[in-house]
Amino acid sequence: MVREVIPIALADDNGLFSIYQAHQKLYPRSVTGRFARLRWGAVFFTQMIFYGLPWLQWNGRQAVLFDLGARKFYLFGLVLWPQDFVYLAALLVIAALSLFFFTAVAGRLWCGYACPQTVYTELFMWIERHTEGDRAARMKLDAGPWTADKLARKGAKHALWIALALLTGFTFIGYFAPIRELGAQVLSLSIGPWQLFWLLFYSFATWGNAGFMREQVCKYMCPYARFQGAMFDRDTLVVTYDERRGEPRGSRSRKAEPAALGLGSCIDCNLCVQVCPTGIDIRNGQQYECIGCAACIDVCDTVMDKMGYAPGLVRYSTHRAVHAAPESAADRRILSHLLRPRVLIYACLLLVLGGGLVTSIATRNPLRVDVIRDRNTLARIADAGRIENAYRLNLMNASEQALVIDVAAEGISGITIEGPAQFEVAAASNRAVPVRVQVPPQGIDPGAHAIRFLITAREEPAIARTEKASFIVPR
Amino acid sequence: MADFTSGFWSTYITIATLVAIAACLLLLVLNSRRPPPSADNTTGHVWDGDLQEANNPLPRWWSGLFVITIVFSLGYLWLYPGLGARDGASGWSAAAQYEAETTALAQEMAPLYARFQGRSVTELAGDARAHAIGERLFLNNCAQCHGSDGHGAKGFPNLADNDWLYGNSPDQIVQSIAKGRNGLMPPMAAALGSAQEVEQVAQYVLSLSDSSSDAVKAALGKPRFATCAACHGADGRGNQALGAPNLSDRIWLHGGGLQAVVAIVNNGKDNPMPAWDDKLTEGQIHVLAAYVLSLSQPGAQGARQ
């Protein structure tokens, strides 16, 4: 069998050898349709969470707060310490695998619907459309002279952009500094210099990226855009122009019969190019600039509808399907190749890791203990010749209630703890306590002996730890 | 600056730094020249049959960033120490910053300790909040020598046994921490006589605490103990004003038994406790003294637990 290879061609022959060209501003036309509604749904969903989450309260504190100064991350009922960093690693692995999984199934879903760059560009373009008008009006406005109207429209646009950017920066900082206090500080102009800096920094980044950089971020800056190609295969659903059906393209009367004119379904109206947020022509085939937003699908379906043709000249399809023979078998091939090994392996890994993470967090022990032997004195002889070692126990209580901790030792016959063996550790805090351990001198060899500390929370039998330590008997 | 024994290295580093910056600028200028136009805008180099090298000029934004880094580095070297031994024009130094930060931290902490300042050390010894702060201070600063539990080690006094070298009044404990102490036992071999006579004195010292000793030798050593009594007292019960230990209580800071006692008598001992008033604030020492006092007062701890 001859291996099928996806043909690649340099889209722009002038690309390599031209002098750097200045950025050409794009004026994407607004679009409505199934996928535009889906994207707006994603925008509302993600932004409800982003703007709303910091305002939720839990146990009298902010429900989600990443307190970098105190090195504690609050996630509803969960308080994460630096020792819990492994959860972040697991979360990142899961995020990466999700990316692999969704990209293998349906291409750049993340880019097209959920990426902040897309979401904020969408919001900023919405403001732009309501102040400056749609594509043609914006082009005319930019080309025309500075008039009072132009000034008013541009001014309104920037005022709204900056307001939205500031709200975004403020919300972002609100995940790291308590947002209610932050709000009061902003209103009373008493915000700290670093908080102000980061607030303005993220506002500026939002304003610049969503207002001006837009598709250049995706085309030139985003590494993810570039390595996504490695996760595509012939069965990945991507936004595809059906060349066999569309070509040869050409304008025609709505009443004309394309077959009679020797034309395909594409009427060459160029709307798919005008709506494209990255300014490419989907009819040139798969291109790295395509963020999979499906705006061209929506607009082409509208045109096909007006012409009285079947929709789907541009549609989500796979490389294998659009090259399938016979054509009637195309859509069946998409489904039959959906559950392929790559997708199944990603799905299994995701399930295992996700299940593991949830189980691990659900059964997490809120008590952590570090045992540190005193190094200054190996051993001491106490009353009645008993041998004494000193330890320091660092008791960390990651729960949201104060714990009374009992400490006991075992491992050598007659082992006891002298002095206090019960300690109260306040909620979400740690405490280092000195502990003295004694053993009787009879019948024990010199050298190091393994012992264990049994640390239990009073009235909370589920919260317990056993920690190994060594006990030194002098010669 | 004391880092350099002569001006040579300072000059060397200054020249090397400035030449390197100038070379960077030169590199940029030479590469910023617009290349001579060629028909296909390539250098003519071809690899692997079809890989060609385009002959484009450096992007302007990139050149701009390059110039900014050079300007920044010159400005930085002018403002901050960096060119050999030269102090920056801004007057910044790491030592001054450290001073400023520690002063700021002390000021920030001051209110925390202020509420303890009006109360006596004895009163604070039974205070749970002062104890929690004192415990942390002790673990961070004192435990390295005196042990996490304050029970000490050989050469480092046990702070929990109610045997005080310099006294247990609040002022004395504060003084011990703030100014440090210097436990000095002079070598006494010459003053006491022969090795045999030293051993007799040592046997007498052991007998003071009913430790195992040779009664005959101890009796012979007793008259010579008069030399020791100047500091340790006629009855060997020590003198807290001098920090002379009580020899009659079976607590041996530098080890008990004949061998250890003879060694100390012969060689003496210089056993300093460093001063902490340059590292801890007055408020911290106040709270720490209360914690140290509480270690030997089981009652105070009992009330707290």
Short mmCIF file of N, CA, C and O in Angstrom, two decimals, chain B residues 188-228:
data_model
loop_
_atom_site.label_atom_id
_atom_site.label_comp_id
_atom_site.label_asym_id
_atom_site.label_seq_id
_atom_site.Cartn_x
_atom_site.Cartn_y
_atom_site.Cartn_z
N MET B 188 44.52 26.01 85.68
CA MET B 188 44.96 26.15 87.07
C MET B 188 46.09 25.20 87.43
O MET B 188 46.50 25.13 88.60
N ALA B 189 46.60 24.45 86.48
CA ALA B 189 47.62 23.44 86.78
C ALA B 189 48.81 24.05 87.51
O ALA B 189 49.26 23.56 88.54
N ALA B 190 49.30 25.16 87.02
CA ALA B 190 50.49 25.78 87.60
C ALA B 190 50.23 26.23 89.02
O ALA B 190 51.06 26.05 89.92
N ALA B 191 49.03 26.77 89.25
CA ALA B 191 48.72 27.30 90.58
C ALA B 191 48.54 26.18 91.60
O ALA B 191 48.79 26.37 92.80
N LEU B 192 48.10 24.99 91.10
CA LEU B 192 47.79 23.92 92.04
C LEU B 192 48.97 23.02 92.31
O LEU B 192 49.00 22.33 93.34
N GLY B 193 49.93 22.96 91.41
CA GLY B 193 51.11 22.14 91.67
C GLY B 193 51.22 20.97 90.72
O GLY B 193 50.87 21.08 89.53
N SER B 194 51.68 19.83 91.24
CA SER B 194 51.97 18.66 90.41
C SER B 194 50.68 18.01 89.90
O SER B 194 49.58 18.33 90.37
N ALA B 195 50.85 17.07 88.98
CA ALA B 195 49.72 16.33 88.44
C ALA B 195 48.98 15.60 89.55
O ALA B 195 47.75 15.51 89.54
N GLN B 196 49.72 15.10 90.51
CA GLN B 196 49.11 14.36 91.63
C GLN B 196 48.23 15.31 92.45
O GLN B 196 47.12 14.98 92.84
N GLU B 197 48.74 16.53 92.65
CA GLU B 197 47.98 17.50 93.44
C GLU B 197 46.72 17.95 92.69
O GLU B 197 45.67 18.15 93.29
N VAL B 198 46.84 18.09 91.38
CA VAL B 198 45.66 18.44 90.58
C VAL B 198 44.60 17.35 90.72
O VAL B 198 43.41 17.63 90.90
N GLU B 199 45.04 16.08 90.68
CA GLU B 199 44.08 14.99 90.79
C GLU B 199 43.38 15.01 92.14
O GLU B 199 42.17 14.76 92.24
N GLN B 200 44.13 15.36 93.17
CA GLN B 200 43.55 15.41 94.52
C GLN B 200 42.44 16.48 94.58
O GLN B 200 41.36 16.25 95.12
N VAL B 201 42.72 17.64 93.98
CA VAL B 201 41.70 18.70 93.94
C VAL B 201 40.47 18.21 93.16
O VAL B 201 39.33 18.40 93.57
N ALA B 202 40.75 17.54 92.03
CA ALA B 202 39.64 17.03 91.20
C ALA B 202 38.80 16.03 91.99
O ALA B 202 37.56 16.05 91.91
N GLN B 203 39.45 15.16 92.77
CA GLN B 203 38.71 14.21 93.60
C GLN B 203 37.85 14.94 94.61
O GLN B 203 36.71 14.57 94.86
N TYR B 204 38.39 16.03 95.14
CA TYR B 204 37.61 16.81 96.11
C TYR B 204 36.39 17.42 95.43
O TYR B 204 35.28 17.42 95.98
N VAL B 205 36.60 17.96 94.20
CA VAL B 205 35.49 18.56 93.46
C VAL B 205 34.38 17.52 93.23
O VAL B 205 33.20 17.80 93.42
N LEU B 206 34.82 16.30 92.85
CA LEU B 206 33.82 15.24 92.62
C LEU B 206 33.08 14.92 93.91
O LEU B 206 31.87 14.66 93.90
N SER B 207 33.78 14.96 95.01
CA SER B 207 33.15 14.59 96.28
C SER B 207 32.09 15.61 96.70
O SER B 207 31.16 15.29 97.43
N LEU B 208 32.21 16.85 96.20
CA LEU B 208 31.24 17.89 96.57
C LEU B 208 29.81 17.51 96.17
O LEU B 208 28.85 17.90 96.81
N SER B 209 29.70 16.81 95.04
CA SER B 209 28.38 16.43 94.56
C SER B 209 28.09 14.97 94.84
O SER B 209 27.23 14.37 94.20
N ASP B 210 28.88 14.36 95.75
CA ASP B 210 28.73 12.95 96.07
C ASP B 210 28.90 12.07 94.84
O ASP B 210 28.29 11.00 94.73
N SER B 211 29.67 12.56 93.85
CA SER B 211 30.00 11.69 92.73
C SER B 211 31.06 10.71 93.21
O SER B 211 31.70 10.93 94.23
N SER B 212 31.22 9.61 92.45
CA SER B 212 32.19 8.61 92.91
C SER B 212 33.58 9.25 92.95
O SER B 212 34.04 9.82 91.97
N SER B 213 34.24 9.17 94.09
CA SER B 213 35.55 9.79 94.24
C SER B 213 36.34 9.03 95.31
O SER B 213 35.79 8.24 96.08
N ASP B 214 37.63 9.28 95.30
CA ASP B 214 38.54 8.65 96.27
C ASP B 214 38.56 9.54 97.52
O ASP B 214 39.04 10.67 97.48
N ALA B 215 38.02 9.05 98.64
CA ALA B 215 37.86 9.87 99.83
C ALA B 215 39.19 10.39 100.36
O ALA B 215 39.30 11.55 100.77
N VAL B 216 40.24 9.54 100.29
CA VAL B 216 41.56 9.94 100.82
C VAL B 216 42.14 11.08 100.00
O VAL B 216 42.55 12.12 100.52
N LYS B 217 42.14 10.89 98.66
CA LYS B 217 42.68 11.92 97.79
C LYS B 217 41.87 13.21 97.92
O LYS B 217 42.41 14.32 97.89
N ALA B 218 40.53 13.05 98.05
CA ALA B 218 39.67 14.22 98.19
C ALA B 218 40.04 15.00 99.43
O ALA B 218 40.13 16.24 99.41
N ALA B 219 40.27 14.29 100.52
CA ALA B 219 40.63 14.95 101.78
C ALA B 219 41.95 15.71 101.61
O ALA B 219 42.12 16.83 102.12
N LEU B 220 42.90 15.09 100.86
CA LEU B 220 44.19 15.75 100.63
C LEU B 220 44.02 16.98 99.74
O LEU B 220 44.75 17.95 99.86
N GLY B 221 43.04 16.92 98.83
CA GLY B 221 42.85 18.03 97.88
C GLY B 221 42.11 19.20 98.48
O GLY B 221 42.18 20.33 97.97
N LYS B 222 41.38 18.95 99.58
CA LYS B 222 40.51 19.98 100.13
C LYS B 222 41.24 21.30 100.40
O LYS B 222 40.74 22.37 100.00
N PRO B 223 42.43 21.31 101.05
CA PRO B 223 43.09 22.60 101.34
C PRO B 223 43.40 23.38 100.07
O PRO B 223 43.29 24.61 100.04
N ARG B 224 43.77 22.63 99.02
CA ARG B 224 44.15 23.34 97.79
C ARG B 224 42.92 23.94 97.08
O ARG B 224 43.06 24.79 96.21
N PHE B 225 41.73 23.46 97.42
CA PHE B 225 40.52 23.99 96.79
C PHE B 225 40.34 25.47 97.11
O PHE B 225 39.59 26.18 96.41
N ALA B 226 41.04 25.94 98.15
CA ALA B 226 40.97 27.37 98.50
C ALA B 226 41.28 28.24 97.28
O ALA B 226 40.69 29.32 97.10
N THR B 227 42.18 27.75 96.43
CA THR B 227 42.51 28.49 95.21
C THR B 227 41.27 28.63 94.31
O THR B 227 41.04 29.66 93.68
N CYS B 228 40.50 27.57 94.26
CA CYS B 228 39.30 27.55 93.39
C CYS B 228 38.17 28.35 94.02
O CYS B 228 37.29 28.87 93.32
#
